[in-house]
Amino acid sequence: MTILNQKNGTIITKTLNKATMEGFDNIVSVNWLQANLEQPNLIVLDATIARVAGSQSNPEEQQIPNARFFDIKKDFSDVMAEFPSTIPSEQQFEQSARDLGIHKDSFIVVYDSKGIYSSPRAWWLFKTFGHANVAVLDGGLPEWKAHHFKTEFCQDNIKLTGDFKAKYNPSNVVYFESLDAIGKDSEFKIIDARSNDRFTSKVSEPRAGLRSGTIPSSVNLPYTALLEGNTFRSIKDWQSLFSGLAKSNQQLVFTCGSGITASVLSLAATILGYSNSVYDGSWTEYGTLTTETMEHPNKWSKDELLAYILLFIAHSDLDESKSEKEYILSRVDKSVYQRVHEKFEEDNDYQSIQNIVEAVKTHDYYRNDLADLFADIKLMAFADGEMDQMEKLAYNTLKKILK
């Protein structure tokens, strides 16, 4: 790396290493970055998802001085893949890193505008493609701003030329084909970084049409449990969280919605000394490629429960009208309707009522929730112009057993 000698103006060559970058590790503080921002081969990357460059009218679109935009969704994902944020090829990652001016000897600090969210994904990608000198900025841009350090408006990247060389490490990645065997192997532990409400199907997945559920044998550790505000909690806190879920000699496999926040857990596990990898497709892939079972109402999502209840009312007169079906499809995704309909057709009236009671208990419906639920039932029942006697009977039966 060539730099200017400030004393005599001559050009000299200097290569920084970990000995001269004291304090550089998998996580660095904003104070460390502020003190080392002018280091000649330190590169700062903004790994914010969907960042808008040059948006001076939006005060949120700020960056740390001279940061380069690490575009996870485009440059550092396989955009031709079926699922979001799919890991790119070795060749794509290498070229995209070179276009950011990254060299083999670069020290990289990644951050994002949420604090700790997508920056560990960038960290994980560099580790997966063989680059050791990469760190996550603890607290990201919010923590940087909280210290009143200088920022600038986001800028478009200038295409640069680096000599980065990618070397794919397959042990960092788990693919769909391996999951069944991993789930049955006691040497592995699958840990899901999604929120507990998503993990237990109490809320729907944010991706339209994606069913709720969990990977068999997986356990839940929401990535937010590792955080306190914008920054990471202590290593001691992490140790307590991980030791409650896994043994020290187990290989940990992390999953989430699409591989982004699973990387937060991977970062923490790496620091704690656990062997670990990330299931790249995560729940988006697994939930799409596997068939949901409706046999356990306590695992139904709220959309599945709503569809089931509406079908129960609609079929109380033995006839689901076109208008009633259209109303149900206006409230839930077509794929939800189809799998719930298949289950409903298998059940008799007694089983249907028991399923509804069990599912409602799982979701902790309160008075306002039930009011909204019964409003939905009425709107569906009146979709064909009237609420007949059988529908009224079914409606009143539900009111009695759910109150």
PDB file of N, CA and C in Angstrom, residues 104-198:
ATOM      1  N   LYS A 104      -6.333  -7.560  -0.818  1.00  0.00           N
ATOM      2  CA  LYS A 104      -6.082  -8.734   0.010  1.00  0.00           C
ATOM      3  C   LYS A 104      -5.655  -8.351   1.417  1.00  0.00           C
ATOM      4  N   ASP A 105      -4.987  -7.182   1.560  1.00  0.00           N
ATOM      5  CA  ASP A 105      -4.506  -6.767   2.875  1.00  0.00           C
ATOM      6  C   ASP A 105      -5.395  -5.710   3.526  1.00  0.00           C
ATOM      7  N   SER A 106      -6.583  -5.493   2.976  1.00  0.00           N
ATOM      8  CA  SER A 106      -7.487  -4.476   3.534  1.00  0.00           C
ATOM      9  C   SER A 106      -8.035  -4.917   4.893  1.00  0.00           C
ATOM     10  N   PHE A 107      -8.153  -3.939   5.780  1.00  0.00           N
ATOM     11  CA  PHE A 107      -8.881  -4.124   7.023  1.00  0.00           C
ATOM     12  C   PHE A 107     -10.248  -3.475   6.833  1.00  0.00           C
ATOM     13  N   ILE A 108     -11.294  -4.244   7.082  1.00  0.00           N
ATOM     14  CA  ILE A 108     -12.642  -3.806   6.734  1.00  0.00           C
ATOM     15  C   ILE A 108     -13.483  -3.665   7.996  1.00  0.00           C
ATOM     16  N   VAL A 109     -14.189  -2.541   8.103  1.00  0.00           N
ATOM     17  CA  VAL A 109     -15.175  -2.344   9.161  1.00  0.00           C
ATOM     18  C   VAL A 109     -16.527  -2.154   8.484  1.00  0.00           C
ATOM     19  N   VAL A 110     -17.509  -2.967   8.862  1.00  0.00           N
ATOM     20  CA  VAL A 110     -18.841  -2.879   8.268  1.00  0.00           C
ATOM     21  C   VAL A 110     -19.839  -2.380   9.311  1.00  0.00           C
ATOM     22  N   TYR A 111     -20.796  -1.603   8.854  1.00  0.00           N
ATOM     23  CA  TYR A 111     -21.841  -1.103   9.744  1.00  0.00           C
ATOM     24  C   TYR A 111     -23.140  -1.013   8.972  1.00  0.00           C
ATOM     25  N   ASP A 112     -24.254  -0.735   9.685  1.00  0.00           N
ATOM     26  CA  ASP A 112     -25.516  -0.457   9.009  1.00  0.00           C
ATOM     27  C   ASP A 112     -26.265   0.616   9.778  1.00  0.00           C
ATOM     28  N   SER A 113     -27.303   1.148   9.175  1.00  0.00           N
ATOM     29  CA  SER A 113     -28.008   2.298   9.740  1.00  0.00           C
ATOM     30  C   SER A 113     -28.973   1.920  10.863  1.00  0.00           C
ATOM     31  N   LYS A 114     -29.226   0.623  11.055  1.00  0.00           N
ATOM     32  CA  LYS A 114     -30.133   0.198  12.121  1.00  0.00           C
ATOM     33  C   LYS A 114     -29.412  -0.039  13.435  1.00  0.00           C
ATOM     34  N   GLY A 115     -28.111  -0.134  13.396  1.00  0.00           N
ATOM     35  CA  GLY A 115     -27.318  -0.431  14.585  1.00  0.00           C
ATOM     36  C   GLY A 115     -26.613  -1.751  14.395  1.00  0.00           C
ATOM     37  N   ILE A 116     -27.330  -2.832  14.667  1.00  0.00           N
ATOM     38  CA  ILE A 116     -26.846  -4.187  14.374  1.00  0.00           C
ATOM     39  C   ILE A 116     -27.987  -4.929  13.698  1.00  0.00           C
ATOM     40  N   TYR A 117     -27.868  -5.088  12.399  1.00  0.00           N
ATOM     41  CA  TYR A 117     -28.894  -5.813  11.648  1.00  0.00           C
ATOM     42  C   TYR A 117     -28.261  -6.543  10.468  1.00  0.00           C
ATOM     43  N   SER A 118     -27.913  -5.799   9.426  1.00  0.00           N
ATOM     44  CA  SER A 118     -27.383  -6.427   8.216  1.00  0.00           C
ATOM     45  C   SER A 118     -25.860  -6.430   8.143  1.00  0.00           C
ATOM     46  N   SER A 119     -25.187  -5.622   8.977  1.00  0.00           N
ATOM     47  CA  SER A 119     -23.720  -5.572   8.921  1.00  0.00           C
ATOM     48  C   SER A 119     -23.070  -6.930   9.226  1.00  0.00           C
ATOM     49  N   PRO A 120     -23.604  -7.730  10.182  1.00  0.00           N
ATOM     50  CA  PRO A 120     -22.993  -9.049  10.376  1.00  0.00           C
ATOM     51  C   PRO A 120     -23.107  -9.964   9.163  1.00  0.00           C
ATOM     52  N   ARG A 121     -24.105  -9.729   8.297  1.00  0.00           N
ATOM     53  CA  ARG A 121     -24.187 -10.515   7.057  1.00  0.00           C
ATOM     54  C   ARG A 121     -22.971 -10.230   6.185  1.00  0.00           C
ATOM     55  N   ALA A 122     -22.585  -8.959   6.093  1.00  0.00           N
ATOM     56  CA  ALA A 122     -21.389  -8.603   5.318  1.00  0.00           C
ATOM     57  C   ALA A 122     -20.150  -9.229   5.954  1.00  0.00           C
ATOM     58  N   TRP A 123     -20.076  -9.160   7.287  1.00  0.00           N
ATOM     59  CA  TRP A 123     -18.958  -9.797   8.015  1.00  0.00           C
ATOM     60  C   TRP A 123     -18.894 -11.283   7.674  1.00  0.00           C
ATOM     61  N   TRP A 124     -20.057 -11.960   7.736  1.00  0.00           N
ATOM     62  CA  TRP A 124     -20.105 -13.397   7.475  1.00  0.00           C
ATOM     63  C   TRP A 124     -19.700 -13.718   6.037  1.00  0.00           C
ATOM     64  N   LEU A 125     -20.129 -12.895   5.098  1.00  0.00           N
ATOM     65  CA  LEU A 125     -19.772 -13.141   3.702  1.00  0.00           C
ATOM     66  C   LEU A 125     -18.258 -13.041   3.496  1.00  0.00           C
ATOM     67  N   PHE A 126     -17.621 -12.022   4.072  1.00  0.00           N
ATOM     68  CA  PHE A 126     -16.168 -11.913   3.943  1.00  0.00           C
ATOM     69  C   PHE A 126     -15.464 -13.111   4.578  1.00  0.00           C
ATOM     70  N   LYS A 127     -15.930 -13.536   5.737  1.00  0.00           N
ATOM     71  CA  LYS A 127     -15.340 -14.707   6.387  1.00  0.00           C
ATOM     72  C   LYS A 127     -15.535 -15.950   5.520  1.00  0.00           C
ATOM     73  N   THR A 128     -16.716 -16.061   4.924  1.00  0.00           N
ATOM     74  CA  THR A 128     -17.023 -17.228   4.096  1.00  0.00           C
ATOM     75  C   THR A 128     -16.173 -17.258   2.837  1.00  0.00           C
ATOM     76  N   PHE A 129     -15.780 -16.079   2.362  1.00  0.00           N
ATOM     77  CA  PHE A 129     -14.939 -16.028   1.166  1.00  0.00           C
ATOM     78  C   PHE A 129     -13.476 -15.747   1.489  1.00  0.00           C
ATOM     79  N   GLY A 130     -13.087 -16.130   2.716  1.00  0.00           N
ATOM     80  CA  GLY A 130     -11.669 -16.231   3.038  1.00  0.00           C
ATOM     81  C   GLY A 130     -10.960 -14.988   3.516  1.00  0.00           C
ATOM     82  N   HIS A 131     -11.696 -13.919   3.851  1.00  0.00           N
ATOM     83  CA  HIS A 131     -11.029 -12.700   4.315  1.00  0.00           C
ATOM     84  C   HIS A 131     -11.182 -12.578   5.825  1.00  0.00           C
ATOM     85  N   ALA A 132     -10.061 -12.642   6.539  1.00  0.00           N
ATOM     86  CA  ALA A 132     -10.102 -12.677   8.006  1.00  0.00           C
ATOM     87  C   ALA A 132     -10.240 -11.294   8.633  1.00  0.00           C
ATOM     88  N   ASN A 133      -9.674 -10.270   7.995  1.00  0.00           N
ATOM     89  CA  ASN A 133      -9.592  -8.954   8.623  1.00  0.00           C
ATOM     90  C   ASN A 133     -10.849  -8.121   8.371  1.00  0.00           C
ATOM     91  N   VAL A 134     -11.924  -8.525   9.027  1.00  0.00           N
ATOM     92  CA  VAL A 134     -13.197  -7.811   8.893  1.00  0.00           C
ATOM     93  C   VAL A 134     -13.839  -7.738  10.268  1.00  0.00           C
ATOM     94  N   ALA A 135     -14.426  -6.585  10.576  1.00  0.00           N
ATOM     95  CA  ALA A 135     -15.053  -6.364  11.877  1.00  0.00           C
ATOM     96  C   ALA A 135     -16.377  -5.645  11.703  1.00  0.00           C
ATOM     97  N   VAL A 136     -17.276  -5.863  12.657  1.00  0.00           N
ATOM     98  CA  VAL A 136     -18.566  -5.180  12.696  1.00  0.00           C
ATOM     99  C   VAL A 136     -18.463  -3.998  13.654  1.00  0.00           C
ATOM    100  N   LEU A 137     -19.006  -2.866  13.251  1.00  0.00           N
ATOM    101  CA  LEU A 137     -19.009  -1.679  14.103  1.00  0.00           C
ATOM    102  C   LEU A 137     -20.124  -1.813  15.134  1.00  0.00           C
ATOM    103  N   ASP A 138     -19.769  -1.885  16.384  1.00  0.00           N
ATOM    104  CA  ASP A 138     -20.748  -2.058  17.454  1.00  0.00           C
ATOM    105  C   ASP A 138     -21.660  -0.833  17.541  1.00  0.00           C
ATOM    106  N   GLY A 139     -22.945  -1.054  17.301  1.00  0.00           N
ATOM    107  CA  GLY A 139     -23.906   0.048  17.361  1.00  0.00           C
ATOM    108  C   GLY A 139     -24.144   0.736  16.037  1.00  0.00           C
ATOM    109  N   GLY A 140     -23.278   0.467  15.056  1.00  0.00           N
ATOM    110  CA  GLY A 140     -23.482   1.018  13.725  1.00  0.00           C
ATOM    111  C   GLY A 140     -23.611   2.527  13.672  1.00  0.00           C
ATOM    112  N   LEU A 141     -24.336   2.992  12.662  1.00  0.00           N
ATOM    113  CA  LEU A 141     -24.488   4.431  12.460  1.00  0.00           C
ATOM    114  C   LEU A 141     -25.191   5.128  13.623  1.00  0.00           C
ATOM    115  N   PRO A 142     -26.229   4.545  14.240  1.00  0.00           N
ATOM    116  CA  PRO A 142     -26.858   5.222  15.380  1.00  0.00           C
ATOM    117  C   PRO A 142     -25.872   5.512  16.519  1.00  0.00           C
ATOM    118  N   GLU A 143     -24.984   4.566  16.798  1.00  0.00           N
ATOM    119  CA  GLU A 143     -24.004   4.773  17.875  1.00  0.00           C
ATOM    120  C   GLU A 143     -22.966   5.815  17.468  1.00  0.00           C
ATOM    121  N   TRP A 144     -22.582   5.799  16.199  1.00  0.00           N
ATOM    122  CA  TRP A 144     -21.645   6.801  15.662  1.00  0.00           C
ATOM    123  C   TRP A 144     -22.239   8.207  15.824  1.00  0.00           C
ATOM    124  N   LYS A 145     -23.505   8.345  15.475  1.00  0.00           N
ATOM    125  CA  LYS A 145     -24.178   9.648  15.609  1.00  0.00           C
ATOM    126  C   LYS A 145     -24.341  10.040  17.074  1.00  0.00           C
ATOM    127  N   ALA A 146     -24.604   9.051  17.926  1.00  0.00           N
ATOM    128  CA  ALA A 146     -24.790   9.338  19.354  1.00  0.00           C
ATOM    129  C   ALA A 146     -23.528   9.923  19.975  1.00  0.00           C
ATOM    130  N   HIS A 147     -22.378   9.599  19.391  1.00  0.00           N
ATOM    131  CA  HIS A 147     -21.106  10.161  19.862  1.00  0.00           C
ATOM    132  C   HIS A 147     -20.763  11.466  19.155  1.00  0.00           C
ATOM    133  N   HIS A 148     -21.672  11.927  18.299  1.00  0.00           N
ATOM    134  CA  HIS A 148     -21.509  13.196  17.580  1.00  0.00           C
ATOM    135  C   HIS A 148     -20.266  13.206  16.689  1.00  0.00           C
ATOM    136  N   PHE A 149     -19.944  12.024  16.146  1.00  0.00           N
ATOM    137  CA  PHE A 149     -18.855  11.963  15.189  1.00  0.00           C
ATOM    138  C   PHE A 149     -19.355  12.432  13.825  1.00  0.00           C
ATOM    139  N   LYS A 150     -18.450  12.858  13.025  1.00  0.00           N
ATOM    140  CA  LYS A 150     -18.782  13.469  11.735  1.00  0.00           C
ATOM    141  C   LYS A 150     -19.451  12.463  10.795  1.00  0.00           C
ATOM    142  N   THR A 151     -20.466  12.948  10.068  1.00  0.00           N
ATOM    143  CA  THR A 151     -21.103  12.161   9.012  1.00  0.00           C
ATOM    144  C   THR A 151     -21.148  12.985   7.735  1.00  0.00           C
ATOM    145  N   GLU A 152     -21.519  12.345   6.659  1.00  0.00           N
ATOM    146  CA  GLU A 152     -21.695  13.032   5.388  1.00  0.00           C
ATOM    147  C   GLU A 152     -22.893  12.420   4.670  1.00  0.00           C
ATOM    148  N   PHE A 153     -23.414  13.128   3.661  1.00  0.00           N
ATOM    149  CA  PHE A 153     -24.507  12.566   2.888  1.00  0.00           C
ATOM    150  C   PHE A 153     -24.019  11.344   2.121  1.00  0.00           C
ATOM    151  N   CYS A 154     -24.890  10.361   1.979  1.00  0.00           N
ATOM    152  CA  CYS A 154     -24.522   9.146   1.251  1.00  0.00           C
ATOM    153  C   CYS A 154     -24.117   9.476  -0.176  1.00  0.00           C
ATOM    154  N   GLN A 155     -23.091   8.815  -0.629  1.00  0.00           N
ATOM    155  CA  GLN A 155     -22.563   9.046  -1.973  1.00  0.00           C
ATOM    156  C   GLN A 155     -22.654   7.765  -2.796  1.00  0.00           C
ATOM    157  N   ASP A 156     -22.759   7.918  -4.115  1.00  0.00           N
ATOM    158  CA  ASP A 156     -22.665   6.762  -4.998  1.00  0.00           C
ATOM    159  C   ASP A 156     -21.226   6.254  -4.997  1.00  0.00           C
ATOM    160  N   ASN A 157     -21.070   4.939  -5.082  1.00  0.00           N
ATOM    161  CA  ASN A 157     -19.723   4.366  -5.134  1.00  0.00           C
ATOM    162  C   ASN A 157     -19.009   4.767  -6.416  1.00  0.00           C
ATOM    163  N   ILE A 158     -17.735   5.070  -6.290  1.00  0.00           N
ATOM    164  CA  ILE A 158     -16.878   5.255  -7.460  1.00  0.00           C
ATOM    165  C   ILE A 158     -16.213   3.908  -7.730  1.00  0.00           C
ATOM    166  N   LYS A 159     -16.296   3.439  -8.960  1.00  0.00           N
ATOM    167  CA  LYS A 159     -15.725   2.129  -9.259  1.00  0.00           C
ATOM    168  C   LYS A 159     -14.210   2.174  -9.108  1.00  0.00           C
ATOM    169  N   LEU A 160     -13.707   1.297  -8.253  1.00  0.00           N
ATOM    170  CA  LEU A 160     -12.283   1.232  -7.961  1.00  0.00           C
ATOM    171  C   LEU A 160     -11.742  -0.126  -8.399  1.00  0.00           C
ATOM    172  N   THR A 161     -10.460  -0.324  -8.212  1.00  0.00           N
ATOM    173  CA  THR A 161      -9.855  -1.596  -8.575  1.00  0.00           C
ATOM    174  C   THR A 161      -9.036  -2.112  -7.406  1.00  0.00           C
ATOM    175  N   GLY A 162      -9.455  -3.240  -6.866  1.00  0.00           N
ATOM    176  CA  GLY A 162      -8.708  -3.882  -5.795  1.00  0.00           C
ATOM    177  C   GLY A 162      -8.142  -5.195  -6.263  1.00  0.00           C
ATOM    178  N   ASP A 163      -7.348  -5.824  -5.402  1.00  0.00           N
ATOM    179  CA  ASP A 163      -6.765  -7.123  -5.767  1.00  0.00           C
ATOM    180  C   ASP A 163      -7.308  -8.249  -4.867  1.00  0.00           C
ATOM    181  N   PHE A 164      -8.498  -8.023  -4.312  1.00  0.00           N
ATOM    182  CA  PHE A 164      -9.110  -9.012  -3.410  1.00  0.00           C
ATOM    183  C   PHE A 164      -9.193 -10.368  -4.095  1.00  0.00           C
ATOM    184  N   LYS A 165      -8.905 -11.408  -3.331  1.00  0.00           N
ATOM    185  CA  LYS A 165      -8.987 -12.765  -3.846  1.00  0.00           C
ATOM    186  C   LYS A 165      -9.922 -13.571  -2.960  1.00  0.00           C
ATOM    187  N   ALA A 166     -11.001 -14.086  -3.531  1.00  0.00           N
ATOM    188  CA  ALA A 166     -11.981 -14.856  -2.771  1.00  0.00           C
ATOM    189  C   ALA A 166     -11.608 -16.331  -2.759  1.00  0.00           C
ATOM    190  N   LYS A 167     -11.823 -16.959  -1.600  1.00  0.00           N
ATOM    191  CA  LYS A 167     -11.633 -18.401  -1.471  1.00  0.00           C
ATOM    192  C   LYS A 167     -12.780 -18.934  -0.631  1.00  0.00           C
ATOM    193  N   TYR A 168     -13.714 -19.585  -1.283  1.00  0.00           N
ATOM    194  CA  TYR A 168     -14.939 -20.043  -0.636  1.00  0.00           C
ATOM    195  C   TYR A 168     -14.665 -21.099   0.428  1.00  0.00           C
ATOM    196  N   ASN A 169     -15.283 -20.889   1.602  1.00  0.00           N
ATOM    197  CA  ASN A 169     -15.157 -21.828   2.711  1.00  0.00           C
ATOM    198  C   ASN A 169     -16.492 -22.545   2.895  1.00  0.00           C
ATOM    199  N   PRO A 170     -16.649 -23.766   2.370  1.00  0.00           N
ATOM    200  CA  PRO A 170     -17.944 -24.457   2.398  1.00  0.00           C
ATOM    201  C   PRO A 170     -18.430 -24.794   3.803  1.00  0.00           C
ATOM    202  N   SER A 171     -17.528 -24.855   4.782  1.00  0.00           N
ATOM    203  CA  SER A 171     -17.953 -25.211   6.140  1.00  0.00           C
ATOM    204  C   SER A 171     -18.770 -24.102   6.797  1.00  0.00           C
ATOM    205  N   ASN A 172     -18.758 -22.903   6.229  1.00  0.00           N
ATOM    206  CA  ASN A 172     -19.521 -21.786   6.775  1.00  0.00           C
ATOM    207  C   ASN A 172     -20.990 -21.809   6.357  1.00  0.00           C
ATOM    208  N   VAL A 173     -21.323 -22.656   5.382  1.00  0.00           N
ATOM    209  CA  VAL A 173     -22.650 -22.606   4.768  1.00  0.00           C
ATOM    210  C   VAL A 173     -23.328 -23.971   4.845  1.00  0.00           C
ATOM    211  N   VAL A 174     -24.624 -23.941   5.163  1.00  0.00           N
ATOM    212  CA  VAL A 174     -25.452 -25.143   5.133  1.00  0.00           C
ATOM    213  C   VAL A 174     -26.540 -24.940   4.087  1.00  0.00           C
ATOM    214  N   TYR A 175     -26.844 -25.986   3.342  1.00  0.00           N
ATOM    215  CA  TYR A 175     -27.854 -25.915   2.302  1.00  0.00           C
ATOM    216  C   TYR A 175     -29.035 -26.819   2.640  1.00  0.00           C
ATOM    217  N   PHE A 176     -30.127 -26.593   1.949  1.00  0.00           N
ATOM    218  CA  PHE A 176     -31.395 -27.261   2.214  1.00  0.00           C
ATOM    219  C   PHE A 176     -31.265 -28.778   2.259  1.00  0.00           C
ATOM    220  N   GLU A 177     -30.489 -29.335   1.342  1.00  0.00           N
ATOM    221  CA  GLU A 177     -30.387 -30.782   1.208  1.00  0.00           C
ATOM    222  C   GLU A 177     -29.829 -31.464   2.464  1.00  0.00           C
ATOM    223  N   SER A 178     -29.117 -30.697   3.299  1.00  0.00           N
ATOM    224  CA  SER A 178     -28.479 -31.278   4.484  1.00  0.00           C
ATOM    225  C   SER A 178     -29.326 -31.189   5.739  1.00  0.00           C
ATOM    226  N   LEU A 179     -30.408 -30.412   5.707  1.00  0.00           N
ATOM    227  CA  LEU A 179     -31.109 -30.073   6.942  1.00  0.00           C
ATOM    228  C   LEU A 179     -31.755 -31.264   7.647  1.00  0.00           C
ATOM    229  N   ASP A 180     -32.364 -32.167   6.904  1.00  0.00           N
ATOM    230  CA  ASP A 180     -33.021 -33.305   7.535  1.00  0.00           C
ATOM    231  C   ASP A 180     -32.025 -34.123   8.354  1.00  0.00           C
ATOM    232  N   ALA A 181     -30.857 -34.396   7.775  1.00  0.00           N
ATOM    233  CA  ALA A 181     -29.829 -35.168   8.478  1.00  0.00           C
ATOM    234  C   ALA A 181     -29.288 -34.391   9.671  1.00  0.00           C
ATOM    235  N   ILE A 182     -29.098 -33.095   9.499  1.00  0.00           N
ATOM    236  CA  ILE A 182     -28.585 -32.260  10.591  1.00  0.00           C
ATOM    237  C   ILE A 182     -29.553 -32.241  11.764  1.00  0.00           C
ATOM    238  N   GLY A 183     -30.855 -32.140  11.462  1.00  0.00           N
ATOM    239  CA  GLY A 183     -31.862 -32.095  12.511  1.00  0.00           C
ATOM    240  C   GLY A 183     -31.924 -33.358  13.345  1.00  0.00           C
ATOM    241  N   LYS A 184     -31.452 -34.474  12.795  1.00  0.00           N
ATOM    242  CA  LYS A 184     -31.491 -35.762  13.505  1.00  0.00           C
ATOM    243  C   LYS A 184     -30.157 -36.114  14.154  1.00  0.00           C
ATOM    244  N   ASP A 185     -29.158 -35.263  13.974  1.00  0.00           N
ATOM    245  CA  ASP A 185     -27.804 -35.537  14.467  1.00  0.00           C
ATOM    246  C   ASP A 185     -27.562 -34.752  15.756  1.00  0.00           C
ATOM    247  N   SER A 186     -27.272 -35.433  16.847  1.00  0.00           N
ATOM    248  CA  SER A 186     -27.078 -34.766  18.141  1.00  0.00           C
ATOM    249  C   SER A 186     -25.828 -33.904  18.186  1.00  0.00           C
ATOM    250  N   GLU A 187     -24.965 -34.052  17.203  1.00  0.00           N
ATOM    251  CA  GLU A 187     -23.764 -33.218  17.174  1.00  0.00           C
ATOM    252  C   GLU A 187     -24.051 -31.820  16.641  1.00  0.00           C
ATOM    253  N   PHE A 188     -25.271 -31.606  16.130  1.00  0.00           N
ATOM    254  CA  PHE A 188     -25.663 -30.315  15.585  1.00  0.00           C
ATOM    255  C   PHE A 188     -26.799 -29.713  16.410  1.00  0.00           C
ATOM    256  N   LYS A 189     -26.916 -28.408  16.368  1.00  0.00           N
ATOM    257  CA  LYS A 189     -28.050 -27.704  16.961  1.00  0.00           C
ATOM    258  C   LYS A 189     -28.446 -26.572  16.017  1.00  0.00           C
ATOM    259  N   ILE A 190     -29.717 -26.597  15.590  1.00  0.00           N
ATOM    260  CA  ILE A 190     -30.239 -25.556  14.699  1.00  0.00           C
ATOM    261  C   ILE A 190     -30.875 -24.463  15.549  1.00  0.00           C
ATOM    262  N   ILE A 191     -30.426 -23.236  15.377  1.00  0.00           N
ATOM    263  CA  ILE A 191     -30.920 -22.113  16.183  1.00  0.00           C
ATOM    264  C   ILE A 191     -31.472 -21.033  15.256  1.00  0.00           C
ATOM    265  N   ASP A 192     -32.705 -20.633  15.508  1.00  0.00           N
ATOM    266  CA  ASP A 192     -33.448 -19.684  14.666  1.00  0.00           C
ATOM    267  C   ASP A 192     -33.387 -18.288  15.281  1.00  0.00           C
ATOM    268  N   ALA A 193     -32.955 -17.310  14.492  1.00  0.00           N
ATOM    269  CA  ALA A 193     -32.764 -15.940  14.982  1.00  0.00           C
ATOM    270  C   ALA A 193     -33.997 -15.059  14.847  1.00  0.00           C
ATOM    271  N   ARG A 194     -35.104 -15.601  14.326  1.00  0.00           N
ATOM    272  CA  ARG A 194     -36.313 -14.793  14.178  1.00  0.00           C
ATOM    273  C   ARG A 194     -36.908 -14.463  15.549  1.00  0.00           C
ATOM    274  N   SER A 195     -37.837 -13.518  15.565  1.00  0.00           N
ATOM    275  CA  SER A 195     -38.524 -13.184  16.813  1.00  0.00           C
ATOM    276  C   SER A 195     -39.295 -14.400  17.308  1.00  0.00           C
ATOM    277  N   ASN A 196     -39.582 -14.428  18.606  1.00  0.00           N
ATOM    278  CA  ASN A 196     -40.328 -15.554  19.173  1.00  0.00           C
ATOM    279  C   ASN A 196     -41.723 -15.655  18.574  1.00  0.00           C
ATOM    280  N   ASP A 197     -42.352 -14.509  18.277  1.00  0.00           N
ATOM    281  CA  ASP A 197     -43.690 -14.531  17.685  1.00  0.00           C
ATOM    282  C   ASP A 197     -43.680 -15.165  16.300  1.00  0.00           C
ATOM    283  N   ARG A 198     -42.634 -14.917  15.522  1.00  0.00           N
ATOM    284  CA  ARG A 198     -42.526 -15.562  14.209  1.00  0.00           C
ATOM    285  C   ARG A 198     -42.176 -17.039  14.370  1.00  0.00           C
TER     286      ARG A 198
END
